[in-house]
XYZ file of N, CA and C in Angstrom:
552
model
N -9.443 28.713 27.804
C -8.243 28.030 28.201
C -8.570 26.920 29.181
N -9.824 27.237 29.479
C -9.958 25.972 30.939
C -10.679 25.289 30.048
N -10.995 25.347 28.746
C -11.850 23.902 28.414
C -10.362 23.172 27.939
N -9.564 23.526 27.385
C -8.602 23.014 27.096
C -8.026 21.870 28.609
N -7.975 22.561 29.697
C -7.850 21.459 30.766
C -8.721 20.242 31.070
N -10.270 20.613 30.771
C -10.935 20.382 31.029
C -11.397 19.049 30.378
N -10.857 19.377 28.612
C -11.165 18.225 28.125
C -10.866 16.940 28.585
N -9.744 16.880 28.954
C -9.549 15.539 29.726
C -9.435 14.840 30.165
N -10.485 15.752 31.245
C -10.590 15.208 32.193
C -11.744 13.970 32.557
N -13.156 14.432 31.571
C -13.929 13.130 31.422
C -13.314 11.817 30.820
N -12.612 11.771 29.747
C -11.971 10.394 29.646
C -10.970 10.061 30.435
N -9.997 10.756 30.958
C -8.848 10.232 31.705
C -10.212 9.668 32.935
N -10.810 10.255 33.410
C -12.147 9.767 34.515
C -12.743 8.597 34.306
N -13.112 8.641 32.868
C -14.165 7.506 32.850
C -13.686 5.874 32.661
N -12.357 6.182 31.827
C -11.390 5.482 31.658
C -11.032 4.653 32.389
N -10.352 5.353 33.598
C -10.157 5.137 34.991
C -11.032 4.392 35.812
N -12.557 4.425 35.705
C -13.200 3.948 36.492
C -13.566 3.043 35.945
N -13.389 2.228 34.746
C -13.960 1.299 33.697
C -12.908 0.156 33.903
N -11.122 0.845 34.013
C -10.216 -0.118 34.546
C -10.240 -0.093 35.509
N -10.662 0.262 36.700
C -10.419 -0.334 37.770
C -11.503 -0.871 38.486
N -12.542 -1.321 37.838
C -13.889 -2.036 37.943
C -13.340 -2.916 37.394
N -13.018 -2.889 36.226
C -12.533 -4.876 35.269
C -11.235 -4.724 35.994
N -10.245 -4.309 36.400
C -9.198 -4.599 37.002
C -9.562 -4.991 38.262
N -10.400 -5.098 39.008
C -10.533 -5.684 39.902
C -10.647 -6.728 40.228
N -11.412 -7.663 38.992
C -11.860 -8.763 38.758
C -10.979 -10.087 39.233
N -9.711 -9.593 38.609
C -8.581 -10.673 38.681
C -7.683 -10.634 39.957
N -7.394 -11.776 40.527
C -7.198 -11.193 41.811
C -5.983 -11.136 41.577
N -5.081 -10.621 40.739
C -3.588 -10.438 40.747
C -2.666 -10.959 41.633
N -1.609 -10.376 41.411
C -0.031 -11.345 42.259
C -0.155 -10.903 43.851
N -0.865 -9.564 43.949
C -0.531 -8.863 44.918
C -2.210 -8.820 45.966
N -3.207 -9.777 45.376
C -3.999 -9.729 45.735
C -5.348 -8.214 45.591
N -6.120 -8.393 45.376
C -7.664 -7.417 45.409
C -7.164 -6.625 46.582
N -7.261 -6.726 47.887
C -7.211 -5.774 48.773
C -5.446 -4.936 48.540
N -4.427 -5.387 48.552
C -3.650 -4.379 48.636
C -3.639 -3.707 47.137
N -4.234 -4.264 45.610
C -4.750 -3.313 45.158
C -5.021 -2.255 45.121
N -6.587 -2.392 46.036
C -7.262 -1.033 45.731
C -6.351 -0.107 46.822
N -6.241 -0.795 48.170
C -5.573 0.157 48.728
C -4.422 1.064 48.206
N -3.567 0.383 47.608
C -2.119 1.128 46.659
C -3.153 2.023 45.761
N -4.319 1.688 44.862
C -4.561 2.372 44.218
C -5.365 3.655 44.643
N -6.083 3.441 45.757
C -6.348 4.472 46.477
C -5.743 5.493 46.482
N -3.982 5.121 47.133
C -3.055 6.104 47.470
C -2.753 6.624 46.075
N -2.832 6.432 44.993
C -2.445 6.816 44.036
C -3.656 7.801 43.527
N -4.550 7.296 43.420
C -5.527 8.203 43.509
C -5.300 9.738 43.847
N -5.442 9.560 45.549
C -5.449 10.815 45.873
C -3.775 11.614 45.848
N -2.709 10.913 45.655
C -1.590 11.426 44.886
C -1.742 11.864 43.708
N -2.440 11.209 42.300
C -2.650 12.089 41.124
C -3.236 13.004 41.285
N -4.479 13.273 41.886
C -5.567 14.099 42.153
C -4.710 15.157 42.461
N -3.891 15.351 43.708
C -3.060 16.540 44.199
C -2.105 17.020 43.130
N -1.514 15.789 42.761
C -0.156 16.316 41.553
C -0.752 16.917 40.303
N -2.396 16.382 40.058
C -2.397 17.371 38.495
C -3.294 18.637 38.901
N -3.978 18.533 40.545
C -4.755 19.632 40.759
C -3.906 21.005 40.486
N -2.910 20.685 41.008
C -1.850 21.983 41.675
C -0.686 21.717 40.734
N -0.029 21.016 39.945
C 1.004 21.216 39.201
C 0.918 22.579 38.505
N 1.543 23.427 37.663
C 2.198 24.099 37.087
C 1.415 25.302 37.569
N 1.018 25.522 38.953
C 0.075 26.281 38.737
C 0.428 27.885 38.702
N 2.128 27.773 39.051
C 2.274 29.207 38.893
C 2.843 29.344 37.544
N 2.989 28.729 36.862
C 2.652 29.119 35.004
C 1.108 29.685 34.632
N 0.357 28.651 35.357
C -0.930 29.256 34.664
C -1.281 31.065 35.460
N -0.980 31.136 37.017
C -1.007 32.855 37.342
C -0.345 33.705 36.603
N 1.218 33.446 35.856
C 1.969 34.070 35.287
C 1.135 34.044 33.853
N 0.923 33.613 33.155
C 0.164 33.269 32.062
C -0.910 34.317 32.174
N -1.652 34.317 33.129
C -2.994 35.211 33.291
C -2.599 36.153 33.787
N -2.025 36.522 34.442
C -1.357 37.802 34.910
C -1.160 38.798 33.739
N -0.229 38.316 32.323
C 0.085 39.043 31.370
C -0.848 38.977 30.742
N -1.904 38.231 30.575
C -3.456 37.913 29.126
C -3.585 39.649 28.811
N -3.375 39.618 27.609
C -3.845 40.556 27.017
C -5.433 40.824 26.074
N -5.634 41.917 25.899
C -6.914 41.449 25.553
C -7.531 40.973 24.223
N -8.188 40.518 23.642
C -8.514 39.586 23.030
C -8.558 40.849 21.341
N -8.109 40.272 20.440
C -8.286 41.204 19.121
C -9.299 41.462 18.902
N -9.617 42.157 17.606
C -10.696 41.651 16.716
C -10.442 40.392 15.409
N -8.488 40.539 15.254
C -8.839 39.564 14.475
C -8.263 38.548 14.692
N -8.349 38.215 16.036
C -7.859 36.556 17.144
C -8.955 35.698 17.435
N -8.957 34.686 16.472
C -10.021 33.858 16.451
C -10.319 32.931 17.731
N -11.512 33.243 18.126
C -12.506 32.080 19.562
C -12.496 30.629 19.170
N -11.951 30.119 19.520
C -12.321 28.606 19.668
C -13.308 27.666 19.757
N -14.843 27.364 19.497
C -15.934 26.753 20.106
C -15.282 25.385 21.379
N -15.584 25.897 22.586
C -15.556 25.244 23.201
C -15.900 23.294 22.981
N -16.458 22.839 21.949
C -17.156 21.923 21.416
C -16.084 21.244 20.767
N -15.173 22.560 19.819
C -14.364 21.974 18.930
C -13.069 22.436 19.517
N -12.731 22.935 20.374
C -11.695 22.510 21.404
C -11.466 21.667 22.281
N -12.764 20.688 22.615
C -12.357 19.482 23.089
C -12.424 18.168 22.367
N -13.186 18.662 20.915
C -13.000 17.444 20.191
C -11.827 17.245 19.937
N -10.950 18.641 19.285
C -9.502 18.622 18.839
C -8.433 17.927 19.936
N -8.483 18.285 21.139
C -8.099 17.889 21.957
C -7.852 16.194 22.548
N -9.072 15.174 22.008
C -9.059 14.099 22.233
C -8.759 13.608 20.991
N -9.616 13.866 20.345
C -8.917 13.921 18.459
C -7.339 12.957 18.349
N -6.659 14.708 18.919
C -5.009 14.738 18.742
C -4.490 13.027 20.294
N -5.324 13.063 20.864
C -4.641 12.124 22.250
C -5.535 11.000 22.807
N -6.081 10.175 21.258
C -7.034 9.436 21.434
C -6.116 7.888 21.901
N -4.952 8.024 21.122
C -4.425 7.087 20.778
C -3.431 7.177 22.411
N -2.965 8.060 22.917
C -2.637 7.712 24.079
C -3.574 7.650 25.025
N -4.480 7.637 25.245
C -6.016 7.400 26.085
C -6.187 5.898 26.045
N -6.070 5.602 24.491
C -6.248 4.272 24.647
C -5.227 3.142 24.953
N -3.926 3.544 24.689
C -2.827 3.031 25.858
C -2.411 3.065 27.028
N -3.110 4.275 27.326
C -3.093 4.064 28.906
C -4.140 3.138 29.233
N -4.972 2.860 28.846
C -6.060 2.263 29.397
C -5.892 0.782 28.900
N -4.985 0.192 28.050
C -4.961 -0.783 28.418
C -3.987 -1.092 28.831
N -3.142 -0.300 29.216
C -2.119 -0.283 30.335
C -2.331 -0.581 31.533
N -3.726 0.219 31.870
C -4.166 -0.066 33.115
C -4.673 -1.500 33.205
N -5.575 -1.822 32.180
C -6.063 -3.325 32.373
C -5.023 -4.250 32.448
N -4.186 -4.116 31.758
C -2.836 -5.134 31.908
C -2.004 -5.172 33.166
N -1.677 -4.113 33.721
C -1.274 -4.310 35.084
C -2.493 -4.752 36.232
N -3.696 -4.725 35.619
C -4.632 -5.458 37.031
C -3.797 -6.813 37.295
N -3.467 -7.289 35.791
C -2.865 -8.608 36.753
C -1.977 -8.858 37.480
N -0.898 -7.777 37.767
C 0.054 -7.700 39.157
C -0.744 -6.938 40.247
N -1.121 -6.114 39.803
C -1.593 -5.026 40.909
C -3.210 -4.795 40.267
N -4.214 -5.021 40.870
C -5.807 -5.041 40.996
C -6.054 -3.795 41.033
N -6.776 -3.101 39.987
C -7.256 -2.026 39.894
C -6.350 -0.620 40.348
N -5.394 -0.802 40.760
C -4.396 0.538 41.205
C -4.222 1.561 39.830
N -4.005 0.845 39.005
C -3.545 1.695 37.127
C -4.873 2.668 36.912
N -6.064 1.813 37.124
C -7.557 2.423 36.380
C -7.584 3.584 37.682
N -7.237 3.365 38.761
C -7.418 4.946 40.006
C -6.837 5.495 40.024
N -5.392 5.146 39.155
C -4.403 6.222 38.816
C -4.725 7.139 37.717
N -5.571 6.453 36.696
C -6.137 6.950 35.839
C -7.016 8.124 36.115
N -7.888 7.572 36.659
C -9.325 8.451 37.324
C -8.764 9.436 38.255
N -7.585 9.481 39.355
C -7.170 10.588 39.785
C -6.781 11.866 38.887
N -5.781 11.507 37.821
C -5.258 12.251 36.926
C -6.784 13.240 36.181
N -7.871 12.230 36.107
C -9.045 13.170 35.102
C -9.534 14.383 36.579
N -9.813 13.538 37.636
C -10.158 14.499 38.997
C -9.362 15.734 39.110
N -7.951 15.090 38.748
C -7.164 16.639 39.122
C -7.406 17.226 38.010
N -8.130 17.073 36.748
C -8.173 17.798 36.038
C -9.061 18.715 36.275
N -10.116 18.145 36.385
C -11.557 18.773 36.741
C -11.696 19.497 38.120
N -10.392 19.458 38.798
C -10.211 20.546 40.530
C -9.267 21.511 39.659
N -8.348 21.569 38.156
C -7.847 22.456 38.380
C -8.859 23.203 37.195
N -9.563 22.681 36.647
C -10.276 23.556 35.611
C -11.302 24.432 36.745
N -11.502 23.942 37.770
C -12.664 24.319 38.953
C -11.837 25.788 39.266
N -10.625 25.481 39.604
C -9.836 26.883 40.084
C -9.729 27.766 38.861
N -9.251 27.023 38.124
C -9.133 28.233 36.785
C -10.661 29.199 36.679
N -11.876 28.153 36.448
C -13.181 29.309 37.110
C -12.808 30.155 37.908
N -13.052 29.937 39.143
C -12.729 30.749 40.343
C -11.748 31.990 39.863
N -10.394 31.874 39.046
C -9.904 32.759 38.866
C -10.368 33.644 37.679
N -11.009 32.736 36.876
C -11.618 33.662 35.352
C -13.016 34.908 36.502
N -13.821 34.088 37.372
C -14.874 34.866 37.739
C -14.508 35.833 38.616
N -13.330 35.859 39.319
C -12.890 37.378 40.486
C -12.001 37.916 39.339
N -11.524 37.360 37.914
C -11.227 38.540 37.580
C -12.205 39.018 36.556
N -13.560 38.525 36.032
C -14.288 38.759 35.090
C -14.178 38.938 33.849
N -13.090 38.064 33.363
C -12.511 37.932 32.005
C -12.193 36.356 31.828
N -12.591 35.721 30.917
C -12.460 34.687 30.209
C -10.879 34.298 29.965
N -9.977 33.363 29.585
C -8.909 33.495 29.490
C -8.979 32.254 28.033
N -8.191 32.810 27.253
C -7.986 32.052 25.681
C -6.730 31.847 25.193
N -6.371 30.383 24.968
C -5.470 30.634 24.374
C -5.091 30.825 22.799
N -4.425 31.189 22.236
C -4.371 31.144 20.308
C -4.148 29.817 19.704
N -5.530 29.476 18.650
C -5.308 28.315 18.777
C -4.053 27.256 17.805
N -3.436 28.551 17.100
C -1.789 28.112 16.161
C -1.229 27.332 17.324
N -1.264 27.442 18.893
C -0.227 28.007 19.987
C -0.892 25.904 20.409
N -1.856 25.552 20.326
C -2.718 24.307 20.749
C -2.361 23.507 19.496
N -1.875 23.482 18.018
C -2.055 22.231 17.334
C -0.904 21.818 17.300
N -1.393 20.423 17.124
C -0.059 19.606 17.018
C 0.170 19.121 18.340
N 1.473 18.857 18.265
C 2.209 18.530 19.624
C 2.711 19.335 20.428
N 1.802 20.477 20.759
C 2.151 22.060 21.450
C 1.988 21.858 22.758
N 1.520 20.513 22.985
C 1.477 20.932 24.367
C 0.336 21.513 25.272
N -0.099 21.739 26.514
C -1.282 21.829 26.912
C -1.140 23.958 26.823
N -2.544 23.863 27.614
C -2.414 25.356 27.508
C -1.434 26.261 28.783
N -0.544 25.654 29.222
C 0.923 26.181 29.882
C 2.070 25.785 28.747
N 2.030 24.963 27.879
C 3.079 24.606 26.903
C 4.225 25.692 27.025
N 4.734 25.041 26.285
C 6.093 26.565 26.111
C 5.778 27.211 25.184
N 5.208 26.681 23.882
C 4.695 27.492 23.062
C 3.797 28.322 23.277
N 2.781 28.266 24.184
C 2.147 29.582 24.876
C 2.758 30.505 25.362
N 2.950 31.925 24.947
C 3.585 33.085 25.445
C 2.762 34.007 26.310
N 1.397 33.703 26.034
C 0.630 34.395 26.937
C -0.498 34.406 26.454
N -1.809 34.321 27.082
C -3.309 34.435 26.884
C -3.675 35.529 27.051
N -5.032 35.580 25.515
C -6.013 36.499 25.506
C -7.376 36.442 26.457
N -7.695 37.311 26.812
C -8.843 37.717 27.733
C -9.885 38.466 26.820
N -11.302 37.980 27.419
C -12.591 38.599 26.627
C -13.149 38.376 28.022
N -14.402 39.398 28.110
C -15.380 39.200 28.819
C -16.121 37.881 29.229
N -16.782 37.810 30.182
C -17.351 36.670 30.119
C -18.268 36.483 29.283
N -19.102 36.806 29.183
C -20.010 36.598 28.271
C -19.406 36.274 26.323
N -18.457 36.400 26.310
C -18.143 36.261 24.911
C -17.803 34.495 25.214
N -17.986 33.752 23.895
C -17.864 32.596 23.323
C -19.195 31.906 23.878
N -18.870 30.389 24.085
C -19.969 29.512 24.438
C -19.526 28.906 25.725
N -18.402 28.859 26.443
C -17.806 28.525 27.333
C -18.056 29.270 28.547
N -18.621 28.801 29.202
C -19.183 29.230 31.091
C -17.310 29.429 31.771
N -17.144 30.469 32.579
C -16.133 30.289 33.441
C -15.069 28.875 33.961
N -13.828 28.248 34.206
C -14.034 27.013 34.017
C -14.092 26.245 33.207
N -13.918 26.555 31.960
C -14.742 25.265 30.713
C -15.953 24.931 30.444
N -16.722 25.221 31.393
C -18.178 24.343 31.235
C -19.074 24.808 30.250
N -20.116 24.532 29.938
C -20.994 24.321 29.069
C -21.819 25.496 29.551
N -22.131 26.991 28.778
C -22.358 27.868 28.949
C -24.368 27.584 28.827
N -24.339 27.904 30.629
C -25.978 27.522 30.024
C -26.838 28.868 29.906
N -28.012 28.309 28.976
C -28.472 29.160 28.375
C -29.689 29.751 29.351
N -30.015 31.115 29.558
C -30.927 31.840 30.134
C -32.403 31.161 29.684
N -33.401 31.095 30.558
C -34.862 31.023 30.021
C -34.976 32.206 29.718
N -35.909 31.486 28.383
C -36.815 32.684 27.758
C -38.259 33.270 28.790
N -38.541 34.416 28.719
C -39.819 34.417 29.157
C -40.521 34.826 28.464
């Protein structure tokens, strides 16, 4: 369930930092310096608003996770974030030239609004770890419950997540990229 957050948080990030490097360029209506400064503040305003938004859906959500079937299919972490950008490529790429287009009133503020939004992604996929590892269960959602226009993994169409051990799938606590033990 946390790669599902997780996915997008590298493009909403990288995105972000790509417009507000070329958005800087132009010194807009409002000038380069009150720019970045506005965009600053926006920054660390997205960062807070997507770190901590819905977050008592996602405790309630995990609170009830039941445990995982035998015949409730795992997701590859790989192909849950391809699906994921897949389905929201096309708004990725309107925001982003959304952002470049407003550099010319406002200098780079859009592309740090951008890049906050991927940060808070990646502080709340960080907590979702933290909560998968004190409780030592993985958290999943079904993936009927993810296609389409369902919505993230708090959607309404989510009624509640399955739990597996950690060690089951390819997904590290968090979302991350489950690394692999040396051989000896």
């Amino acid at each position: 369930m946390a790669v599902v957050v997780r996915a997008g948080a590298a493009p909403l990030w990288w995105l972000g930092v790509v417009a507000a490097g070329v958005g800087s360029l132009p010194p807009g209506l409002t000038g380069r310096r009150i720019g970045v400064l506005a965009g600053a503040a926006l920054f660390v305003l997205a960062t807070a608003a997507v770190a901590y938004g819905r977050r008592k859906r996602y405790v309630t959500l995990a609170a009830c996770a039941a445990r995982a079937g035998k015949h409730d299919i795992l997701q590859d972490r790989a192909v849950t974030s391809r699906n994921w950008r897949r389905h929201l490529r096309w708004w990725l790429v309107l925001a982003f030239l959304a952002a470049l287009g407003s550099a010319f009133a406002v200098p780079a503020a859009a592309g740090l609004l951008l890049a906050g939004c991927g940060a808070g992604l990646w502080l709340k996929a960080a907590w979702l770890g933290r909560r998968e590892r004190a409780d030592e269960a993985l958290l999943w959602v079904r993936v009927d419950w993810l296609r389409g226009g369902a919505g993230g993994p708090a959607g309404k169409r989510v009624k509640a997540y399955r739990s597996t051990g950690v060690a089951a799938g390819d997904a590290a606590p968090g979302g991350a990229r489950r690394k692999t033990p040396a051989l000896v």
